[in-house]
C-alpha positions as CSV (number, residue, x, y, z in Angstrom):
1,X,-18.2,17.2,10.9
2,X,-19.1,14.5,8.1
3,X,-16.3,12.6,6.8
4,X,-17.9,12.7,3.3
5,X,-17.3,16.0,1.2
6,X,-20.4,17.7,-0.1
7,X,-21.0,16.6,-3.7
8,X,-23.0,18.1,-6.8
9,X,-25.6,15.9,-8.6
10,X,-22.7,14.6,-11.0
11,X,-20.7,13.3,-8.4
12,X,-17.9,16.0,-8.3
13,X,-16.4,17.7,-5.4
14,X,-16.8,21.3,-5.1
15,X,-13.7,23.4,-5.3
16,X,-11.5,20.4,-6.4
17,X,-8.5,22.7,-6.4
18,X,-8.4,22.4,-2.6
19,X,-8.2,18.5,-2.8
20,X,-5.6,16.0,-3.0
21,X,-6.4,12.5,-4.7
22,X,-4.4,9.6,-4.0
23,X,-4.8,6.2,-5.9
24,X,-3.4,2.8,-5.5
25,X,-3.7,0.9,-8.8
26,X,-3.4,-3.0,-8.6
27,X,-4.4,-5.8,-11.1
28,X,-7.7,-6.3,-8.9
29,X,-9.0,-2.9,-8.3
30,X,-8.1,0.7,-7.5
31,X,-8.5,2.2,-4.1
32,X,-8.5,6.0,-3.8
33,X,-8.7,8.7,-1.2
34,X,-9.7,12.3,-1.2
35,X,-8.5,14.5,1.4
36,X,-8.2,18.3,1.9
37,X,-6.5,20.2,4.8
38,X,-8.6,23.2,3.9
39,X,-11.9,21.0,4.5
40,X,-10.6,20.1,7.9
41,X,-11.5,16.2,8.4
42,X,-13.5,16.0,5.4
43,X,-12.6,12.8,3.2
44,X,-13.6,10.5,0.9
45,X,-12.4,7.0,0.5
46,X,-13.6,4.3,-2.1
47,X,-12.3,1.1,-3.8
48,X,-13.3,0.0,-7.4
49,X,-13.0,-3.7,-8.3
50,X,-11.5,-4.3,-11.8
51,X,-13.8,-6.9,-13.4
52,X,-11.3,-7.9,-16.1
53,X,-8.5,-9.9,-14.4
54,X,-5.7,-11.1,-16.9
55,X,-4.7,-14.9,-16.5
56,X,-1.2,-13.7,-15.9
57,X,-2.0,-11.7,-12.9
58,X,-1.0,-8.4,-14.9
59,X,-2.8,-5.0,-14.9
60,X,-5.6,-4.8,-17.6
61,X,-5.1,-1.2,-18.8
62,X,-8.4,-0.9,-20.5
63,X,-10.0,-2.1,-17.4
64,X,-8.2,0.4,-15.3
65,X,-9.3,2.9,-17.8
66,X,-13.0,1.9,-17.5
67,X,-12.9,1.8,-13.7
68,X,-11.7,5.5,-13.8
69,X,-13.9,6.9,-16.2
70,X,-17.1,5.2,-14.7
71,X,-16.3,7.2,-11.4
72,X,-16.7,10.7,-11.9
73,X,-15.4,11.8,-8.7
74,X,-11.9,10.9,-9.9
75,X,-12.0,13.1,-12.9
76,X,-12.0,16.5,-11.4
77,X,-9.1,19.1,-11.7
78,X,-7.5,18.2,-8.4
79,X,-4.7,20.2,-6.5
80,X,-2.6,17.3,-6.5
81,X,-2.7,13.6,-7.7
82,X,-0.3,10.8,-6.7
83,X,-0.7,7.2,-7.9
84,X,0.9,4.1,-6.4
85,X,1.3,1.2,-8.9
86,X,1.7,-2.2,-8.0
87,X,4.7,-4.1,-9.9
88,X,6.3,-7.5,-9.1
89,X,9.1,-6.4,-11.2
90,X,11.5,-3.7,-9.8
91,X,15.0,-2.8,-8.7
92,X,16.2,-0.6,-5.9
93,X,19.3,1.5,-6.8
94,X,21.6,4.0,-5.1
95,X,20.6,7.7,-5.2
96,X,23.1,9.1,-7.9
97,X,21.5,6.6,-10.5
98,X,20.4,8.7,-13.5
99,X,16.6,7.7,-14.6
100,X,17.9,6.4,-18.0
101,X,20.5,3.9,-16.1
102,X,18.0,2.9,-13.7
103,X,15.6,1.8,-16.8
104,X,18.6,0.0,-18.4
105,X,19.1,-2.0,-15.2
106,X,15.5,-2.7,-14.8
107,X,15.5,-4.1,-18.2
108,X,18.8,-6.3,-17.6
109,X,17.0,-7.7,-14.4
110,X,14.0,-8.6,-16.2
111,X,14.6,-8.7,-20.0
112,X,11.6,-11.3,-20.7
113,X,8.9,-8.8,-19.9
114,X,10.5,-5.7,-21.6
115,X,8.2,-6.3,-24.8
116,X,5.1,-5.9,-22.7
117,X,5.9,-3.3,-20.0
118,X,7.2,0.2,-19.9
119,X,9.7,1.4,-17.3
120,X,9.2,3.8,-14.6
121,X,11.3,5.5,-11.9
122,X,10.5,7.1,-8.7
123,X,13.1,8.5,-6.1
124,X,12.8,8.2,-2.3
125,X,14.3,11.4,-1.0
126,X,14.5,10.2,2.7
127,X,15.8,6.8,2.2
128,X,18.1,8.1,-0.5
129,X,17.3,5.3,-3.1
130,X,15.9,5.0,-6.7
131,X,13.3,2.5,-7.5
132,X,12.8,1.6,-11.2
133,X,9.8,-0.4,-11.9
134,X,7.6,-1.9,-14.6
135,X,4.1,-0.6,-15.6
136,X,1.8,-2.1,-18.1
137,X,2.3,-0.5,-21.5
138,X,-0.2,2.2,-21.9
139,X,-0.9,2.6,-18.2
140,X,1.4,5.7,-17.8
141,X,0.2,7.5,-20.6
142,X,-3.5,7.0,-19.6
143,X,-2.4,8.5,-16.1
144,X,-0.7,11.3,-17.8
145,X,-3.8,12.0,-20.1
146,X,-6.4,11.8,-17.4
147,X,-4.7,13.8,-14.4
148,X,-2.7,16.7,-14.2
149,X,1.1,15.8,-13.8
150,X,0.4,13.0,-11.5
151,X,3.3,11.8,-9.4
152,X,3.4,8.0,-10.0
153,X,5.4,5.7,-7.6
154,X,6.0,2.3,-6.8
155,X,3.5,0.5,-4.2
156,X,6.7,0.2,-1.7
157,X,7.1,3.9,-1.8
158,X,5.0,5.0,1.2
159,X,6.0,2.0,3.2
160,X,9.7,2.8,2.7
161,X,9.6,6.5,3.2
162,X,7.6,6.9,6.1
163,X,9.2,4.3,8.4
164,X,12.5,5.9,7.6
165,X,11.9,8.6,10.0
166,X,10.6,6.2,12.6
167,X,13.7,4.1,12.3
168,X,16.2,7.2,12.0
169,X,18.5,6.9,15.2
170,X,17.1,3.6,16.3
171,X,19.5,1.0,17.9
172,X,17.1,-1.9,17.0
173,X,15.8,-3.5,13.7
174,X,12.4,-3.5,12.5
175,X,10.5,-5.2,9.8
176,X,7.2,-3.7,8.7
177,X,4.5,-5.6,6.9
178,X,1.5,-4.1,5.0
179,X,-1.0,-7.0,4.1
180,X,-3.8,-6.9,1.4
181,X,-5.7,-9.6,0.0
182,X,-3.2,-12.2,-1.6
183,X,-0.4,-9.8,-1.3
184,X,2.1,-8.3,1.2
185,X,4.6,-5.4,1.2
186,X,7.9,-5.7,3.3
187,X,10.3,-3.0,4.4
188,X,13.2,-4.0,6.9
189,X,15.3,-1.1,8.7
190,X,18.6,-1.4,10.7
191,X,19.8,1.6,12.5
192,X,17.9,3.7,10.1
193,X,19.1,2.2,7.0
194,X,16.6,0.5,4.6
195,X,17.8,-3.1,4.0
196,X,14.9,-4.8,2.1
197,X,12.0,-3.8,0.2
198,X,10.1,-6.3,-1.4
199,X,6.4,-7.5,-2.3
200,X,5.2,-11.0,-2.2
201,X,1.9,-12.7,-3.4
202,X,0.4,-15.3,-1.3
203,X,-2.4,-17.8,-1.1
204,X,-2.7,-18.3,2.6
205,X,-1.5,-17.0,5.8
206,X,1.1,-19.7,6.0
207,X,2.8,-18.6,2.9
208,X,2.8,-15.1,4.4
209,X,4.5,-16.3,7.5
210,X,7.0,-18.3,5.4
211,X,8.2,-15.2,3.3
212,X,8.4,-12.9,6.3
213,X,10.4,-15.3,8.4
214,X,12.7,-15.9,5.2
215,X,13.3,-12.4,5.3
216,X,13.9,-12.1,8.8
217,X,16.6,-14.9,8.9
218,X,18.2,-13.8,5.7
219,X,18.8,-10.4,7.3
220,X,19.9,-12.0,10.6
221,X,17.3,-9.9,12.6
222,X,17.5,-10.8,16.5
223,X,14.4,-12.9,17.7
224,X,14.5,-11.4,21.2
225,X,15.2,-7.8,20.6
226,X,14.1,-6.8,17.1
227,X,10.6,-6.2,15.9
228,X,7.7,-6.9,13.5
229,X,4.9,-4.3,12.9
230,X,2.0,-5.4,11.0
231,X,-0.5,-3.1,9.1
232,X,-3.2,-3.7,6.6
233,X,-6.2,-6.0,6.7
234,X,-7.1,-6.8,10.2
235,X,-8.0,-10.4,9.9
236,X,-4.8,-11.2,7.9
237,X,-2.9,-9.2,10.4
238,X,-4.3,-11.0,13.5
239,X,-3.6,-14.6,11.7
240,X,-0.4,-13.6,10.6
241,X,0.9,-12.3,14.0
242,X,-0.2,-15.5,15.8
243,X,2.2,-17.5,13.6
244,X,5.0,-15.0,13.9
245,X,4.8,-14.8,17.7
246,X,6.0,-18.5,17.7
247,X,9.5,-17.5,16.5
248,X,9.6,-13.6,17.1
249,X,9.3,-12.0,20.6
250,X,7.9,-8.5,19.4
251,X,5.2,-8.8,17.1
252,X,2.6,-5.7,17.4
253,X,0.3,-3.8,15.1
254,X,1.6,-0.8,13.4
255,X,0.9,2.7,14.7
256,X,-1.1,5.1,12.6
257,X,0.8,8.4,12.1
258,X,-0.3,11.0,14.4
259,X,-0.5,13.5,11.6
260,X,-2.9,11.4,9.6
261,X,-5.8,12.2,12.1
262,X,-6.0,15.4,10.2
263,X,-7.6,13.6,7.3
264,X,-10.2,11.6,9.2
265,X,-11.1,10.0,12.5
266,X,-11.9,6.4,11.3
267,X,-8.5,5.5,9.8
268,X,-9.4,1.7,9.9
269,X,-11.5,2.2,6.8
270,X,-8.6,3.8,4.9
271,X,-6.1,1.5,3.1
272,X,-2.7,1.5,5.2
273,X,-0.5,2.4,2.0
274,X,-2.8,5.6,1.1
275,X,-2.5,6.7,4.7
276,X,1.3,6.5,4.8
277,X,1.4,8.1,1.3
278,X,-0.7,11.0,2.2
279,X,2.0,11.7,5.1
280,X,5.3,11.4,2.5
281,X,6.1,14.5,0.5
């Protein structure tokens, strides 16, 4: 079976009510994935560059709007729409934190950006955490107007939620790294408990190695028995692994979820965070 769904002349997917659309919105572009269990292995993946990049590195909401409206395949009435939003400013809080309290704590942590951003909250049911994060003003309104009740989460959500299951009951600690161009997400688990969730921007692999090893040392992980698992851009992953192996015995590629094989055979062509997102409820 082809890994591309049949489309009409206008670029739309027939029977969109059978499909799930997942998006990852970042300052430099949008990644998307369309998949449907009803269509077997049928899948469509794409990346849309955002031409207007703000000098401060933030997300240009108008550029996001134009990118979405210029790609008709994103605009059908899908069964489900889920969105990851990259944000440098967020807080991780206990599960009993109410949404309004989470938003207030976010503003306490980052008062300097309150006038140019709006607060959002996502809950991590497996990890038992609440994440409050900043979005550029107007971005949430655009997503809500454009898509049918989209689930909007911080970019760290899939990394944290998926690996909670893998580490439940484990006797060793693990660090998971997802690498993209100039950015890296980190989640660290000890005996099934999420210890660290963070994102770092970097200009070269040496910077990425420094951040990873700083977290490793801060959490007092064991160089001889604990693990680092790497995912994302293969070139970056291989370069970073070479550096990390100088200090940590077990450094290895992250394994794709077995259940993800249902959405396509060539998983290497799909952004890793979207693969994990598709496996999270």
